[in-house]
CSV table of C-alpha atoms and ligand atoms in Angstrom, one decimal:
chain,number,residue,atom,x,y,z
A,1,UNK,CA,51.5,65.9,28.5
A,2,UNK,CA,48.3,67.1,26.9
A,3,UNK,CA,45.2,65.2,27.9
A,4,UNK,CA,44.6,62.1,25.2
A,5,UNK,CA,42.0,60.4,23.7
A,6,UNK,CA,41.5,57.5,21.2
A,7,UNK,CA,39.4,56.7,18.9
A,8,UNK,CA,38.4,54.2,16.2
A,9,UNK,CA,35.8,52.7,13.9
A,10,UNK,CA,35.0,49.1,13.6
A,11,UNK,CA,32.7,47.1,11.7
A,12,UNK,CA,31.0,47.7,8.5
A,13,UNK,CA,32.3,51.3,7.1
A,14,UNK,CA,29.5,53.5,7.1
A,15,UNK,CA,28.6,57.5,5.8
A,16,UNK,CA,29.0,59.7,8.6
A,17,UNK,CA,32.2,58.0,10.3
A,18,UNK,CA,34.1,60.9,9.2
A,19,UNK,CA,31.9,63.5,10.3
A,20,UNK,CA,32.3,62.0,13.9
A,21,UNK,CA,35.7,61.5,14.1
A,22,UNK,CA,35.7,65.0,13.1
A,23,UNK,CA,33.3,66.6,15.3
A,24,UNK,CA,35.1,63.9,18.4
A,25,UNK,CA,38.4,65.8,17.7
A,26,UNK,CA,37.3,69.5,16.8
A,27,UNK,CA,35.1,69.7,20.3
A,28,UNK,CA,37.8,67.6,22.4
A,29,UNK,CA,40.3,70.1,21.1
A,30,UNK,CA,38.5,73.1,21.0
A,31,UNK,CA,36.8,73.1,23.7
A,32,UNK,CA,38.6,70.8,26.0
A,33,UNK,CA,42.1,71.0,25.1
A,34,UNK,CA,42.6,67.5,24.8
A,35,UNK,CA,44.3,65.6,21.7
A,36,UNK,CA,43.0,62.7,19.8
A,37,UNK,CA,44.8,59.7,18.4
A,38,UNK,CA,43.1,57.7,16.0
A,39,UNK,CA,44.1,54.4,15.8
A,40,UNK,CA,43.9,52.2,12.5
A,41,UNK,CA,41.6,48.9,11.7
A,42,UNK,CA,39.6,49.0,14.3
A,43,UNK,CA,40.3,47.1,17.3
A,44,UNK,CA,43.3,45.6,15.5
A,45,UNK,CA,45.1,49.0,15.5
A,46,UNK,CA,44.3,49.3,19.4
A,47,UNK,CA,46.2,46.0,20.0
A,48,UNK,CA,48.9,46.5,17.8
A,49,UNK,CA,49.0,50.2,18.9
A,50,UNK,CA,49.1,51.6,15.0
A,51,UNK,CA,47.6,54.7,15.3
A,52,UNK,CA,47.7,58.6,13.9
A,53,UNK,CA,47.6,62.3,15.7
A,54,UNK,CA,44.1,63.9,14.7
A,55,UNK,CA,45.5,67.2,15.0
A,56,UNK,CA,43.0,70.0,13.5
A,57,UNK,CA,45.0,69.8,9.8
A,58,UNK,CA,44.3,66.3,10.2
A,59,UNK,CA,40.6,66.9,10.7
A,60,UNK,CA,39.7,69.3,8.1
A,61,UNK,CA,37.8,68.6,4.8
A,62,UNK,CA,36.8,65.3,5.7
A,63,UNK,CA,33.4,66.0,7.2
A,64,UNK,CA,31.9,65.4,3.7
A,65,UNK,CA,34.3,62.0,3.0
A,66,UNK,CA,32.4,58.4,2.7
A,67,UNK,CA,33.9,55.6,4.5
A,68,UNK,CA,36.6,55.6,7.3
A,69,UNK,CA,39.6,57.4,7.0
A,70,UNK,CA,40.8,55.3,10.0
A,71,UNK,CA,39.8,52.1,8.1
A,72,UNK,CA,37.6,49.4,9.9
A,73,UNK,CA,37.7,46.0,10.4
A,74,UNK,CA,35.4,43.0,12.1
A,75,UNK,CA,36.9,41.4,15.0
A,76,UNK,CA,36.1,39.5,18.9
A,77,UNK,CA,38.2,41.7,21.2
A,78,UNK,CA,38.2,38.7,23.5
A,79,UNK,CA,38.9,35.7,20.3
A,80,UNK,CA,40.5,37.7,17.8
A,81,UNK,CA,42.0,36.3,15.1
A,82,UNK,CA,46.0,36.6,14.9
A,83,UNK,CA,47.1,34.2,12.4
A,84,UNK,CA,47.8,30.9,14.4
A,85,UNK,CA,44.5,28.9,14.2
A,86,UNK,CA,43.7,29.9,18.1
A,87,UNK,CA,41.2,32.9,18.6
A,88,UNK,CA,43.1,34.8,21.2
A,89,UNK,CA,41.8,37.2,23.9
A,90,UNK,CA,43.7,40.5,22.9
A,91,UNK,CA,41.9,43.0,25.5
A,92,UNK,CA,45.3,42.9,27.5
A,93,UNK,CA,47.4,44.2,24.5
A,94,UNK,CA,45.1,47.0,24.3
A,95,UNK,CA,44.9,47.8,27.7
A,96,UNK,CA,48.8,48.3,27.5
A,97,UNK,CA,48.6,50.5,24.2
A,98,UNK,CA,45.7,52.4,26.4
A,99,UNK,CA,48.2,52.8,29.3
A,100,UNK,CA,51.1,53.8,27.3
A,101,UNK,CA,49.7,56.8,26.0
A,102,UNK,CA,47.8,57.6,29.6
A,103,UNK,CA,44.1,57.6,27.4
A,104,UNK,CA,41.4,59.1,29.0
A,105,UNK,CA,38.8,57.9,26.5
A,106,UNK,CA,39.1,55.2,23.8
A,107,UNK,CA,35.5,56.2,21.5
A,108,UNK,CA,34.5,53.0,19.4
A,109,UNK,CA,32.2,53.9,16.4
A,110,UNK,CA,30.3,51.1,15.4
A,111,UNK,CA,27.5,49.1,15.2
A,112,UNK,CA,25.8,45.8,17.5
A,113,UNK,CA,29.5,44.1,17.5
A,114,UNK,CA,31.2,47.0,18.4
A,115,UNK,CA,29.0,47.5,21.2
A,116,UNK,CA,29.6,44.1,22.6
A,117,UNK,CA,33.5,44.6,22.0
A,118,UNK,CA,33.5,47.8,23.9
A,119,UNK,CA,32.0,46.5,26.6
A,120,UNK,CA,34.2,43.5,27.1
A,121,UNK,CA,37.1,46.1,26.7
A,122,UNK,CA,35.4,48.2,30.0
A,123,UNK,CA,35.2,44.5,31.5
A,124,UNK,CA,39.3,44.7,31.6
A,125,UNK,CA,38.9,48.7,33.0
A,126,UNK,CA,39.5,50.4,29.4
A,127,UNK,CA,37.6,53.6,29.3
A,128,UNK,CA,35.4,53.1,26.7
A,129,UNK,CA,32.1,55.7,24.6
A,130,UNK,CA,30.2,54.3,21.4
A,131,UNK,CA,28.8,56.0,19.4
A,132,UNK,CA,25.7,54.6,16.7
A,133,UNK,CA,27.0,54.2,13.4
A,134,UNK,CA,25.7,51.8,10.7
A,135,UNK,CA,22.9,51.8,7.6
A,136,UNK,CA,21.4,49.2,9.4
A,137,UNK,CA,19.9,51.4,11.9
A,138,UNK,CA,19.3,48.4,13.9
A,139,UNK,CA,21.8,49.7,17.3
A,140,UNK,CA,19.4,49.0,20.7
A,141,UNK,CA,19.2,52.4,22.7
A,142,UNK,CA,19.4,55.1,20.1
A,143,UNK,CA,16.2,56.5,18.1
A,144,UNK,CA,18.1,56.7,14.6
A,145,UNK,CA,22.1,55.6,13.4
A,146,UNK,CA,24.6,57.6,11.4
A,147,UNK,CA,24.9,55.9,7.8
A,148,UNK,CA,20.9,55.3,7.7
A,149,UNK,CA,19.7,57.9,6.0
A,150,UNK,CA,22.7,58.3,3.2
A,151,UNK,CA,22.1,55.1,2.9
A,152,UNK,CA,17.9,55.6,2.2
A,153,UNK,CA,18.7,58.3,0.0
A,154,UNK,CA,21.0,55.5,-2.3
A,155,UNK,CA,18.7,52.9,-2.5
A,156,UNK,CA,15.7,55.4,-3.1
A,157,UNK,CA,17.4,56.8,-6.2
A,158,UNK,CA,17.9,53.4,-7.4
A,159,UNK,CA,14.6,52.0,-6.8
A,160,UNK,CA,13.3,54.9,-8.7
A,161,UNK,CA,15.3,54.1,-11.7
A,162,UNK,CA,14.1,50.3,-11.1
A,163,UNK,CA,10.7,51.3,-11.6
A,164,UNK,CA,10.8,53.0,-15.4
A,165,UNK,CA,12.5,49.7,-16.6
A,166,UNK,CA,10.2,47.4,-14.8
A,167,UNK,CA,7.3,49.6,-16.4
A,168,UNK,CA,8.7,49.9,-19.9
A,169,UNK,CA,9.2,45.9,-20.2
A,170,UNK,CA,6.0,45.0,-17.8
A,171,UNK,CA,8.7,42.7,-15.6
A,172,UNK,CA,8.6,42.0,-12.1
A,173,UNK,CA,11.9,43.5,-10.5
A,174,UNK,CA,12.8,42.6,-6.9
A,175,UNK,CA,15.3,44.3,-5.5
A,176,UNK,CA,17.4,43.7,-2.7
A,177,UNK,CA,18.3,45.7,0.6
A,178,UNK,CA,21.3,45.1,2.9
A,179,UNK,CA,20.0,45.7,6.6
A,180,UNK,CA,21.1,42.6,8.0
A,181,UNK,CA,18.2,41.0,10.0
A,182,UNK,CA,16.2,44.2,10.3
A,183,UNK,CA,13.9,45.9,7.9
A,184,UNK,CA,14.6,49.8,8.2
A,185,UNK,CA,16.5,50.0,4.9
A,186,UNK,CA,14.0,48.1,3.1
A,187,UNK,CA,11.2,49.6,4.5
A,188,UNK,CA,12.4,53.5,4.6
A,189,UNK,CA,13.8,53.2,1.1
A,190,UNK,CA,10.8,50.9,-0.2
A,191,UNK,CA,8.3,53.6,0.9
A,192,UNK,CA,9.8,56.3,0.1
A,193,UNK,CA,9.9,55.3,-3.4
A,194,UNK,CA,6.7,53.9,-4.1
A,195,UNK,CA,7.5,50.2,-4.4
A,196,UNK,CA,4.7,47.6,-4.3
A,197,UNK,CA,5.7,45.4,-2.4
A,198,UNK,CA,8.0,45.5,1.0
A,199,UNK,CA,9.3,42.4,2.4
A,200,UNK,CA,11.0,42.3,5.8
A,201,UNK,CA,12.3,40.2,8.6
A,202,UNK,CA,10.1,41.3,11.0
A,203,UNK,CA,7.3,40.2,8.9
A,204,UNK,CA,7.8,36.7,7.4
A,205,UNK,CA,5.7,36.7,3.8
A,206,UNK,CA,3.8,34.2,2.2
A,207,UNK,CA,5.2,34.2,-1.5
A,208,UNK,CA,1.3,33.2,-2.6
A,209,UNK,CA,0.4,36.7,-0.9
A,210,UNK,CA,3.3,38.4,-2.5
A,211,UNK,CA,1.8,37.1,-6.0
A,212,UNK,CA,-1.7,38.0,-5.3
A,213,UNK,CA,-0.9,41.2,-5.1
A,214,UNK,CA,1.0,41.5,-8.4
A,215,UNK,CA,-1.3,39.7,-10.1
A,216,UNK,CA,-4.0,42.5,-8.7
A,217,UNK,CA,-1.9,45.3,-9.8
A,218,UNK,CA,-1.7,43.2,-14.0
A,219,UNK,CA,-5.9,43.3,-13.8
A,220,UNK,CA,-6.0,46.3,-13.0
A,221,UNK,CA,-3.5,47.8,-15.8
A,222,UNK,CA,-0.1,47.9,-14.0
A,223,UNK,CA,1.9,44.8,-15.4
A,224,UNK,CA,4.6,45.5,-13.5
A,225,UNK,CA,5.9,45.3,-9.9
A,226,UNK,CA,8.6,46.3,-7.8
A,227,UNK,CA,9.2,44.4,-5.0
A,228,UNK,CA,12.1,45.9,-2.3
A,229,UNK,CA,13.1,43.0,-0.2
A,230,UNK,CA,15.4,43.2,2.7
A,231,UNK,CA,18.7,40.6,2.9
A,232,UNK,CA,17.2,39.1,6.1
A,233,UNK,CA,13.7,38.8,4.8
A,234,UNK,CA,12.2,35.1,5.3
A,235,UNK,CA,9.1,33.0,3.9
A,236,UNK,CA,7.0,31.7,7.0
A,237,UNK,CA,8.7,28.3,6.6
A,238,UNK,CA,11.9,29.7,6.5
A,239,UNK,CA,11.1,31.7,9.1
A,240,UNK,CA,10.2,29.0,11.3
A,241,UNK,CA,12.9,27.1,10.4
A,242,UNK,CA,15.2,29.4,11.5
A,243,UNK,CA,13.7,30.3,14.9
A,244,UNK,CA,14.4,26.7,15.7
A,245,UNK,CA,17.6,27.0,14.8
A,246,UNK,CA,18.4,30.0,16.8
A,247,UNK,CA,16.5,27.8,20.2
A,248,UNK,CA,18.5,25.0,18.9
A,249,UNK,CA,22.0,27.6,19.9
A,250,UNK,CA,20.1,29.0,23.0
A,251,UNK,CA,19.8,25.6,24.5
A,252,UNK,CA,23.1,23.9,24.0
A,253,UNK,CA,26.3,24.1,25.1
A,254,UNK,CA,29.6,23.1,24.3
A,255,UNK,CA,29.9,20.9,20.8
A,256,UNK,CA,26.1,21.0,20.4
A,257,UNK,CA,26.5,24.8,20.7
A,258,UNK,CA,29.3,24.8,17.8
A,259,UNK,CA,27.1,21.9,15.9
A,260,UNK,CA,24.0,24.9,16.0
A,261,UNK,CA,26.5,27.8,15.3
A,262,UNK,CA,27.2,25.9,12.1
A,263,UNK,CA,24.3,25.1,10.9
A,264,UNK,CA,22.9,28.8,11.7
A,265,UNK,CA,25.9,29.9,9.4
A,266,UNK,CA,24.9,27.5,6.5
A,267,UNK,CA,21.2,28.4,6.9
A,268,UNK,CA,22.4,32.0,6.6
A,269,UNK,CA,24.2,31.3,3.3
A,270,UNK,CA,21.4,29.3,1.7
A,271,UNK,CA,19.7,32.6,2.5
A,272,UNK,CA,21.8,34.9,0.3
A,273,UNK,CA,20.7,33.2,-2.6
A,274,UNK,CA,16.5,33.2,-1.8
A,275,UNK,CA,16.3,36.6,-3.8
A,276,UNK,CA,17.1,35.1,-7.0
A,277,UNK,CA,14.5,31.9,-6.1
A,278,UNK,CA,11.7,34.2,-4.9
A,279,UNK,CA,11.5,35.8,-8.2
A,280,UNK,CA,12.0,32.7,-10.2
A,281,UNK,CA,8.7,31.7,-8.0
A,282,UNK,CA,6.6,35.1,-8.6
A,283,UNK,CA,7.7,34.8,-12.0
A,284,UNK,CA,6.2,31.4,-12.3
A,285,UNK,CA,2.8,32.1,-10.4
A,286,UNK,CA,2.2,35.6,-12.4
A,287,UNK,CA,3.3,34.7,-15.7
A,288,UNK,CA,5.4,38.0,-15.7
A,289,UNK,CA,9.1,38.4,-16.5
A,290,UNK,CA,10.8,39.0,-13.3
A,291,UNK,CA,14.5,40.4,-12.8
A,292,UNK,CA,16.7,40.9,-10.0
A,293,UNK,CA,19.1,43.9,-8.3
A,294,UNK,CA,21.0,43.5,-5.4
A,295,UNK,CA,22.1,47.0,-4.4
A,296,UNK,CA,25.1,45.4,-2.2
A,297,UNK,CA,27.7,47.5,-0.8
A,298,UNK,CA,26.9,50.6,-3.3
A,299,UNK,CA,24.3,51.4,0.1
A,300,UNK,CA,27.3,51.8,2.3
A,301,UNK,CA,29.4,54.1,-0.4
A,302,UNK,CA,30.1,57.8,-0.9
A,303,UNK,CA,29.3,61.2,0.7
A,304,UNK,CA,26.8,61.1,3.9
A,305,UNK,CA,24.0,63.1,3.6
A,306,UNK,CA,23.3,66.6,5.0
A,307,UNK,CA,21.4,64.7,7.7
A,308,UNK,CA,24.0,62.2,8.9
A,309,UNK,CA,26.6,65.3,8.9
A,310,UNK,CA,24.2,66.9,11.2
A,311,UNK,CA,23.6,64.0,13.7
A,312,UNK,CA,27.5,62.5,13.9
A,313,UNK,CA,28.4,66.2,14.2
A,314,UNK,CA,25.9,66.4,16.7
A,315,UNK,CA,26.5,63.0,18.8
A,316,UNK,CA,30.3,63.5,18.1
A,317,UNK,CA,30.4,66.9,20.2
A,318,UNK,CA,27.8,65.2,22.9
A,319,UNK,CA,30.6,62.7,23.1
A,320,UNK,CA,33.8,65.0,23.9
A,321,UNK,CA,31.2,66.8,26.3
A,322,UNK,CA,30.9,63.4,28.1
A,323,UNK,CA,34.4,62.6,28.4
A,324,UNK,CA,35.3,66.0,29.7
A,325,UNK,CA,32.2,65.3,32.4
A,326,UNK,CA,34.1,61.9,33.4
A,327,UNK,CA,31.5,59.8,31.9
A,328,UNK,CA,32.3,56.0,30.3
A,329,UNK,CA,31.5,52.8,29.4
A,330,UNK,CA,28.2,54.4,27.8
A,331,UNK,CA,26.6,54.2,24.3
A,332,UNK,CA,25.9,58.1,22.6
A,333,UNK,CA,22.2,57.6,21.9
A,334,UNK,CA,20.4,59.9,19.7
A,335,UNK,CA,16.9,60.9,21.7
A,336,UNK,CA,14.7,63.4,20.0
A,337,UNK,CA,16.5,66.5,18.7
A,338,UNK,CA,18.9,65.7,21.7
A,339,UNK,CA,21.6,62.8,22.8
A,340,UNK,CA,21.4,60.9,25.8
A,341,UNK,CA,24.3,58.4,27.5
A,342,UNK,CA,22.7,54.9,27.8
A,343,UNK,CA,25.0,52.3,30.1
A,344,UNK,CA,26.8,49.4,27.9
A,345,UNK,CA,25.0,46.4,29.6
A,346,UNK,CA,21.4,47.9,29.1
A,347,UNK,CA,22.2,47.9,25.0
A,348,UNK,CA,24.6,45.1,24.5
A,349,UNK,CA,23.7,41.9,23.1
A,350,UNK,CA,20.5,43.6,21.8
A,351,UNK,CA,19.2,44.2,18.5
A,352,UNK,CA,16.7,47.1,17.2
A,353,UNK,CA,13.8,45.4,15.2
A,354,UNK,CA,10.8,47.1,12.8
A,355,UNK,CA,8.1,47.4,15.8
A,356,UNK,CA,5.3,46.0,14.0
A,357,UNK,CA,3.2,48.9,15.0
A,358,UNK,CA,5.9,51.7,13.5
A,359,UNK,CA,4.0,54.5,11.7
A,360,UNK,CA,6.2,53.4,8.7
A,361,UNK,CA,4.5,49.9,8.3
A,362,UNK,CA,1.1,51.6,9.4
A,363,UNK,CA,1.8,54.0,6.0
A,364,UNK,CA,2.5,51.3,4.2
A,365,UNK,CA,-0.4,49.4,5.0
A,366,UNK,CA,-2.6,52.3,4.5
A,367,UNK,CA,-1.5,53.1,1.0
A,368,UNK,CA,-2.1,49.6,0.5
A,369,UNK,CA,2.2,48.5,-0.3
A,370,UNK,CA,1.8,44.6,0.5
A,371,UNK,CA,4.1,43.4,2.9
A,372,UNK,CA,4.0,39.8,2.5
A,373,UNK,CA,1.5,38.5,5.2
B,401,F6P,O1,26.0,46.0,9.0
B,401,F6P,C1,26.2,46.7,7.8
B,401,F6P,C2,26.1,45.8,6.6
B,401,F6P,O2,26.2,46.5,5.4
B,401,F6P,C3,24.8,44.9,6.6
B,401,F6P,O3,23.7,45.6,6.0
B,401,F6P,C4,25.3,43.7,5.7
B,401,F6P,O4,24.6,42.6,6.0
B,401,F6P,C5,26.7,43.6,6.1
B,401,F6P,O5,27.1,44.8,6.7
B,401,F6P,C6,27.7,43.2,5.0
B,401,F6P,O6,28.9,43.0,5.6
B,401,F6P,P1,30.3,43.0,4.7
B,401,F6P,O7,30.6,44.4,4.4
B,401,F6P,O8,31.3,42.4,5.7
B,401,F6P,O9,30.0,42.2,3.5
C-alpha cells in the first residue's frame, strides 16, 4: 500500500486553500511518492471518514480556484455537534478513520480554531501539521497567512471606489472590515487606499476624536471622509466593557463560566450592529451625510492573488518536506522568505494582534490617517 496522507480545511474558507492542497499533494507525490486523501467538511469528514483521492488529475487547475474544493466547516473536535443536543467528543471516530487507511499525516488548514482542534486531535496520538490559512491574518507563530493579501487587494479596490462617491456627494462613508478581533485587514487595506480614518481593535477610538478629525479635513476643503473600520473595532467604553467581560470568563467556573460565555456572545452581537450607530453619531457631530458598506464575505471570495499562490505553494511543499522528515504535531509558519515548524502548544490558544508599534500604524500616523485615539 502506497504511503497515505490526509488532508482537510476547516474554518472560514479562505483564497489560497487550493493552492495548498495542491502544492501538499503535487510535492507528497512527486517527490515523496506518497498519496493524498482529502477528506470533506473539515473535521466532520475525518469522523465520518467521507473523503476523496487527490491523485495528480485531481490536483490540476485548481491552484488559481477561490474557496475550498474540500469544503469547510466550524466545529470542537472534542464537543462537536452531531444532532442530539449533547456536544460529543468525536476525536476517537477520527482516530479510527486515521487508522483505517494507515495515515501518516492528517494536514489541517486553518485558522486559530483549527489550531486548537489539531492539537487536541495529537492529544489522542493523531499525526497532525497546520498550515496558516485565513484573511484574518491573526494565526500566533507565522509572519503572514494565506487569504490576507487577496483579501487586501478586495477591500482596497472597494475602498477606492468608496472614495469617488463619498467625494462627489461630500458624505461620510464608513466602511467595514471583517478581521475578527484584529486590525490587519482594516489597517493594510485602509492604508493602502488612502482612507482617513482607521479604526481597530487594538486601538479603542474615541468617536469625539474620530469627528475632529473629519471636521478638520471640511475646513480645510475636503467635505468628505472615509473611514475603514474593522468588525472588532471598539469605543474606549466599549472597550472597557468588554475587557471585564472577558475577566469576568477567566475567573469563573462552571455556571458562572457559561453565565460570562453568554453574555460575551450577546455583547458580541450588539457589536455587529455599532457600524451603523457610529456613523449615525459622526453624522450628527459633523453635520455631514454619512453612509455605510460592510464589505462582508465578498473579502473571503474569488481567485487568490499571485502572492497567496506563491506562499501556500510555498508552505504547502515545506509541509510534504516535513512529513517525509517524520515531523508532527507542528504549525507551518511562514518566517522571512523561508518556513519554519513551530510546536502546537507554543501557538495554540493564542491570537496575533496589530503590535502597536507595527511600521503600518507608524505610516499611518505619520501621514497623519487618524486612528481613533
Ligand atoms: O475568520 C475569517 C472570518 O471571515 C472573520 O473575518 C469573520 O469574523 C468570520 O470569519 C465570519 O465568519 P462566518 O463566515 O462564519 O460568518
Amino acid at each position: 500500500m502506497a504511503r497515505t496522507i490526509g488532508i482537510l480545511t476547516a474554518g472560514g474558507d479562505s483564497p489560497g486553500l487550493n493552492a495548498a492542497i495542491r502544492a501538499v499533494g503535487k510535492a507528497a507525490d512527486k517527490a515523496y511518492g506518497m498519496q493524498l486523501l482529502g477528506f470533506r467538511d473539515g473535521f466532520r469528514g475525518l469522523m465520518q471518514n467521507r473523503f476523496v483521492r487527490l491523485g495528480p488529475e485531481d490536483l490540476a487547475g485548481i491552484l488559481d480556484r477561490g474557496g475550498t474544493i474540500l469544503g469547510t466547516s466550524r466545529a470542537r473536535v472534542h464537543k462537536m455537534d452531531v444532532g442530539n443536543g449533547r456536544p460529543m467528543d468525536m476525536r476517537p471516530m477520527m482516530l479510527k478513520t486515521v487508522e483505517q487507511h494507515q495515515l501518516e499525516a492528517v494536514v489541517c488548514l486553518g485558522g486559530g480554531g483549527t489550531i486548537k482542534n489539531a492539537l487536541r486531535l495529537a492529544e489522542v496520538g493523531i499525526p497532525v501539521l497546520t498550515l496558516p490559512k485565513t484573511i484574518d491574518n491573526d494565526v500566533f507563530g507565522t509572519d503572514v497567512t494565506f487569504g490576507y493579501d487577496t483579501a487586501v487587494n478586495i477591500a482596497t479596490e472597494a475602498i477606492d471606489r468608496l472614495h469617488s462617491t463619498a467625494h462627489s456627494h461630500h458624505r461620510i462613508v464608513v466602511v467595514e472590515l471583517m478581521g475578527h478581533n484584529t486590525g490587519w485587514l482594516a489597517l493594510g487595506s485602509g492604508l493602502a487606499s488612502g482612507a482617513d480614518v482607521i479604526l481597530i481593535p487594538e486601538i479603542p477610538y474615541d468617536v469625539d476624536a474620530v469627528a475632529e478629525k473629519i471636521l478638520h479635513r471640511k475646513a480645510v476643503g475636503s467635505p468628505f471622509s472615509i473611514v475603514a473600520v474593522a468588525e472588532g473595532a471598539l469605543s474606549s467604553d466599549e472597550a472597557a466593557e468588554y475587557a471585564h467581560l472577558k475577566e469576568a470568563k477567566r475567573n469563573s467556573e462552571d455556571e458562572a463560566r457559561a453565565a460570562a460565555k453568554a453574555a460575551i456572545a450577546e455583547f458580541e452581537q450588539a457589536q455587529s450592529r455599532s457600524t451603523e450607530h457610529l456613523a449615525g453619531e459622526l453624522e450628527t457631530r459633523t453635520g455631514l451625510e454619512s453612509r455605510v458598506t460592510i464589505l462582508g464575505h465578498v473579502q473571503r471570495g474569488g481567485t487568490p492573488s499571485p502572492a497567496d499562490r506563491l506562499l501556500a505553494t510555498r508552505l504547502g511543499v515545506a509541509c510534504a518536506d516535513l512529513i517525509a522528515a517524520g515531523v508532527r504535531g507542528v504549525l507551518v509558519a511562514a518566517r522571512g522568505e523561508g518556513t519554519e515548524a513551530v510546536d502546537l502548544k507554543e501557538v495554540a490558544g493564542k491570537r496575533r494582534m496589530v503590535p502597536l508599534d507595527h511600521p503600518m500604524i507608524h505610516s499611518a500616523r505619520q501621514l497623519g490617517i487618524s486612528l481613533g485615539d
